[in-house]
XYZ file of C-alpha atoms in Angstrom:
317
model
C 0.000 0.000 0.000
C 0.980 3.647 -0.317
C 1.716 5.867 2.660
C 2.981 9.419 3.076
C 6.153 9.657 5.137
C 7.862 12.659 6.727
C 11.512 11.916 6.039
C 12.795 14.843 8.121
C 11.436 17.990 9.739
C 10.922 20.739 7.194
C 8.561 22.227 4.638
C 5.762 20.408 2.830
C 8.303 18.969 0.389
C 9.480 16.496 3.069
C 6.168 14.620 2.670
C 6.983 11.710 0.352
C 4.998 8.822 -1.071
C 6.429 5.396 -0.299
C 5.330 1.787 -0.355
C 4.660 -0.039 2.891
C 3.435 -3.561 3.753
C -0.327 -4.002 3.954
C -1.392 -4.094 7.620
C -2.786 -7.276 9.183
C -5.449 -7.418 11.873
C -4.025 -8.743 15.114
C -5.989 -9.760 18.214
C -8.630 -7.148 19.039
C -7.978 -5.261 15.806
C -9.606 -4.515 12.459
C -8.092 -3.311 9.213
C -9.777 -0.264 7.692
C -9.400 0.661 4.042
C -9.465 4.444 4.195
C -11.664 6.521 1.908
C -10.916 9.924 3.488
C -8.161 11.035 5.864
C -8.542 13.948 8.265
C -5.879 16.670 8.088
C -5.177 19.230 10.791
C -3.181 22.437 11.081
C -1.245 20.956 13.985
C 0.101 18.244 11.670
C 1.808 20.927 9.596
C 3.411 22.323 12.753
C 4.648 18.884 13.823
C 6.048 18.241 10.322
C 7.883 21.575 10.415
C 9.469 20.694 13.775
C 7.633 23.526 15.557
C 5.819 21.413 18.156
C 8.567 19.254 19.653
C 7.733 20.345 23.197
C 4.170 19.078 22.821
C 4.500 16.003 20.591
C 7.118 13.286 20.907
C 7.324 12.572 17.185
C 10.579 12.073 15.292
C 11.145 11.436 11.567
C 10.771 9.258 9.707
C 7.088 8.863 10.538
C 3.695 8.631 8.844
C 1.440 11.519 9.972
C -2.315 11.529 10.438
C -4.692 10.798 13.302
C -7.388 8.890 11.460
C -10.120 8.919 8.872
C -13.176 7.158 7.535
C -13.306 3.938 5.592
C -14.591 0.385 5.411
C -13.480 -2.542 7.573
C -11.740 -5.047 5.304
C -10.480 -7.596 7.844
C -11.059 -8.535 11.479
C -8.689 -10.066 14.008
C -9.102 -13.664 15.159
C -11.112 -12.683 18.243
C -13.218 -9.947 16.568
C -16.769 -10.523 15.331
C -16.469 -10.978 11.538
C -19.697 -9.003 11.157
C -17.514 -5.890 11.376
C -16.129 -6.627 7.905
C -17.826 -4.382 5.358
C -19.007 -1.790 7.874
C -18.368 1.909 7.347
C -16.429 3.323 10.285
C -14.387 6.235 11.536
C -10.994 5.098 12.822
C -8.616 6.886 15.193
C -4.874 6.207 15.216
C -1.966 7.729 17.120
C -0.017 8.314 13.920
C -0.024 6.707 10.513
C -3.330 7.638 8.855
C -1.781 9.204 5.742
C -2.124 5.769 4.203
C -4.419 3.571 2.165
C -5.076 1.196 5.085
C -4.649 1.140 8.862
C -4.866 -1.577 11.499
C -6.526 -0.275 14.664
C -7.982 -1.645 17.914
C -11.698 -2.264 17.782
C -12.304 0.374 20.471
C -10.754 2.963 18.133
C -13.521 2.651 15.540
C -17.019 4.095 15.562
C -19.686 3.086 13.003
C -20.772 5.778 10.549
C -24.569 6.221 10.614
C -26.715 6.170 7.500
C -27.024 9.582 5.928
C -23.429 10.608 6.693
C -20.884 10.446 3.885
C -17.352 9.168 4.306
C -15.832 12.602 3.782
C -18.151 14.179 6.351
C -17.412 11.416 8.861
C -13.652 11.897 8.475
C -14.059 15.671 8.882
C -15.832 15.170 12.230
C -13.241 12.783 13.686
C -11.250 15.456 15.506
C -12.963 18.811 14.973
C -16.383 17.402 15.837
C -15.112 16.031 19.137
C -13.245 19.198 20.134
C -16.052 21.535 19.037
C -18.648 19.653 21.070
C -16.333 19.498 24.075
C -15.649 23.245 24.247
C -19.251 24.078 23.351
C -20.747 21.882 26.065
C -18.278 23.258 28.610
C -19.308 26.843 27.790
C -22.965 25.967 28.514
C -24.323 28.230 25.780
C -28.018 29.069 26.190
C -30.695 30.390 23.873
C -30.703 34.161 23.658
C -27.032 34.561 24.544
C -24.497 36.192 22.228
C -21.705 33.943 20.960
C -18.608 35.077 19.071
C -16.780 32.484 16.960
C -13.337 33.654 15.806
C -11.964 31.692 12.881
C -15.563 30.868 12.034
C -14.851 29.199 8.702
C -12.119 26.807 9.804
C -12.777 23.107 10.271
C -13.850 23.612 13.877
C -15.268 27.106 13.493
C -17.996 26.053 11.058
C -19.210 23.514 13.604
C -19.258 26.020 16.463
C -21.293 28.485 14.390
C -23.852 25.769 13.657
C -23.976 24.523 17.255
C -24.553 28.041 18.603
C -27.195 28.752 15.959
C -29.004 25.474 16.731
C -28.984 26.373 20.432
C -30.822 29.618 19.677
C -27.929 31.976 20.394
C -27.191 35.191 18.534
C -24.080 34.244 16.568
C -21.311 36.636 15.566
C -18.812 35.027 13.192
C -15.354 36.475 12.619
C -13.241 35.502 9.613
C -11.125 37.107 6.893
C -12.470 38.042 3.459
C -15.801 38.141 1.667
C -15.878 34.470 0.655
C -15.469 33.273 4.236
C -17.937 35.794 5.632
C -20.569 34.657 3.142
C -20.073 31.037 4.233
C -20.533 32.098 7.861
C -23.856 33.741 6.948
C -24.979 30.577 5.171
C -24.194 28.547 8.304
C -26.455 30.703 10.460
C -24.375 33.657 11.664
C -26.459 36.717 12.546
C -23.482 39.070 12.366
C -20.231 38.692 10.401
C -17.004 40.500 11.228
C -13.846 40.744 9.122
C -10.978 40.577 11.587
C -8.532 41.944 9.011
C -10.224 45.337 9.385
C -9.409 47.850 12.157
C -11.953 47.986 14.949
C -13.564 44.732 13.872
C -14.918 44.079 17.388
C -16.547 47.504 17.828
C -20.037 46.198 17.011
C -19.857 43.504 19.674
C -17.437 44.847 22.284
C -18.331 43.623 25.761
C -21.419 41.751 24.512
C -20.316 38.151 23.914
C -21.434 35.741 26.628
C -19.150 33.100 25.095
C -16.157 33.581 22.810
C -14.601 30.671 20.922
C -11.185 31.830 19.722
C -9.743 29.642 16.981
C -7.125 32.132 15.774
C -5.113 33.404 18.763
C -2.436 36.064 19.078
C -3.550 39.688 18.479
C -6.890 38.615 16.988
C -7.635 36.624 20.110
C -6.764 39.565 22.346
C -9.257 41.745 20.482
C -11.856 38.987 20.867
C -11.181 38.876 24.602
C -12.213 42.530 24.796
C -15.507 41.550 23.174
C -16.274 39.126 26.005
C -19.022 40.272 28.358
C -18.310 40.553 32.070
C -19.113 37.175 33.573
C -18.736 35.449 30.194
C -16.506 32.624 28.975
C -13.425 32.983 26.767
C -12.263 29.719 25.173
C -8.887 29.919 23.413
C -8.569 26.711 21.410
C -6.741 27.845 18.241
C -3.430 29.351 17.224
C -3.484 29.755 13.457
C -1.367 32.909 13.718
C 1.336 31.030 15.599
C 0.434 31.381 19.275
C -2.532 30.984 21.611
C -4.098 34.136 23.011
C -2.128 35.389 26.006
C -4.994 36.733 28.100
C -4.380 38.537 31.396
C -5.719 36.331 34.218
C -5.908 39.313 36.558
C -8.068 41.278 34.114
C -10.208 38.196 33.495
C -10.749 37.747 37.238
C -11.660 41.418 37.629
C -14.324 41.073 34.952
C -15.480 37.651 36.086
C -14.503 36.075 32.747
C -13.889 32.331 32.818
C -10.773 31.414 30.810
C -10.464 28.080 29.071
C -7.751 26.755 26.775
C -7.039 23.800 24.537
C -5.156 22.077 27.353
C -8.454 21.900 29.252
C -9.718 19.532 26.539
C -8.140 16.361 27.933
C -10.552 13.615 26.994
C -10.459 9.946 27.831
C -11.308 7.287 25.276
C -14.884 6.869 26.463
C -15.584 10.618 26.368
C -14.019 11.014 22.926
C -16.159 8.152 21.651
C -19.313 9.713 23.146
C -18.607 13.062 21.543
C -17.745 11.525 18.174
C -20.961 9.515 18.157
C -22.876 12.666 19.052
C -21.213 14.641 16.247
C -22.036 11.907 13.736
C -25.635 11.761 14.979
C -26.009 15.522 14.606
C -24.648 15.251 11.066
C -27.161 12.493 10.284
C -29.943 14.730 11.653
C -28.821 17.656 9.495
C -27.792 19.793 12.469
C -24.070 19.728 11.623
C -22.435 20.073 8.218
C -18.628 19.874 8.516
C -18.256 21.695 5.146
C -15.592 20.019 3.032
C -13.796 22.950 1.476
C -11.232 21.026 -0.540
C -9.823 17.533 -1.032
C -6.455 16.331 -2.283
C -5.346 12.897 -3.482
C -3.133 11.146 -0.938
C -0.057 11.610 -3.098
C -0.594 15.384 -3.007
C -0.350 15.638 0.772
C 2.398 18.257 0.328
C -0.028 20.468 -1.617
C -2.631 20.062 1.137
C -0.111 21.135 3.793
C 0.954 24.107 1.681
C -2.626 25.288 1.280
C -3.318 24.928 5.007
C -0.173 26.826 5.962
C -0.891 29.584 3.450
C -4.438 29.882 4.852
C -5.918 29.613 1.381
C -8.272 26.792 2.397
C -11.924 27.066 3.319
C -13.393 24.944 6.129
C -12.164 21.329 6.120
C -9.324 19.796 4.102
C -9.168 16.040 3.481
C -6.811 13.596 1.803
C -8.402 10.921 -0.383
C -6.373 7.673 -0.684
């Protein structure tokens, strides 16, 4: 089978196609033939060698945390009825591949009405979005600001807040992204590339979901209402928002960060099932902005790093 390997830390060009042995299903495992592979911004940071303090990954390695596909083989102690089922599969590393062997508890069936691409897109962003959203306890009638509203996770947060009955303000960059935010249910759109972009919502947001960080996140913090919640879960500009805990305490703002999202296997599975169910019900659309063939993984990483992508990016083996 084909896999994508990072031969050394560096730019997207270090992603290379190579042949690898087909995986076999051991005890407690299934083999999944992947139809769509999730890709994340953090994978580009790991590949570039910019996340060594957070991830113990060294080249050569095969990146990727999972995707959606069909079970093609089951281990000797696994019910053979799993063969042929559509599933989402999580792996530690190694999903930039045509097939993966994974423990049975790392797969979740894909419900009818959800496509393979949509299922793969929800594998990570669906879990994280639901986790931070549930923690913020958003209620109908509240004002919610989603920063980075047209990223893979941002589109889900806009839809979750809209479905809850909140007034949704969506912040993104450029007309194309702002129009997508409107289509997803945003009541107010804000272009954070413009000066004073938070003026219309300053001090009004009961919950802020910051998927961008750095100076944009600091401006979003000022938009948080006294007694509100500020969730900093993204760092697309290079760093998470460095909020002032003293100022937050003075205003009664609850601060949450990505490190607060430490989920066990059971909780991740619950949230993934819930995300898939909401997709089947039509509540969540992960919005596949672009796909790349597996062998063009370098092009996918380049597009993500250049911020030219819209919503979710997938690799298709």
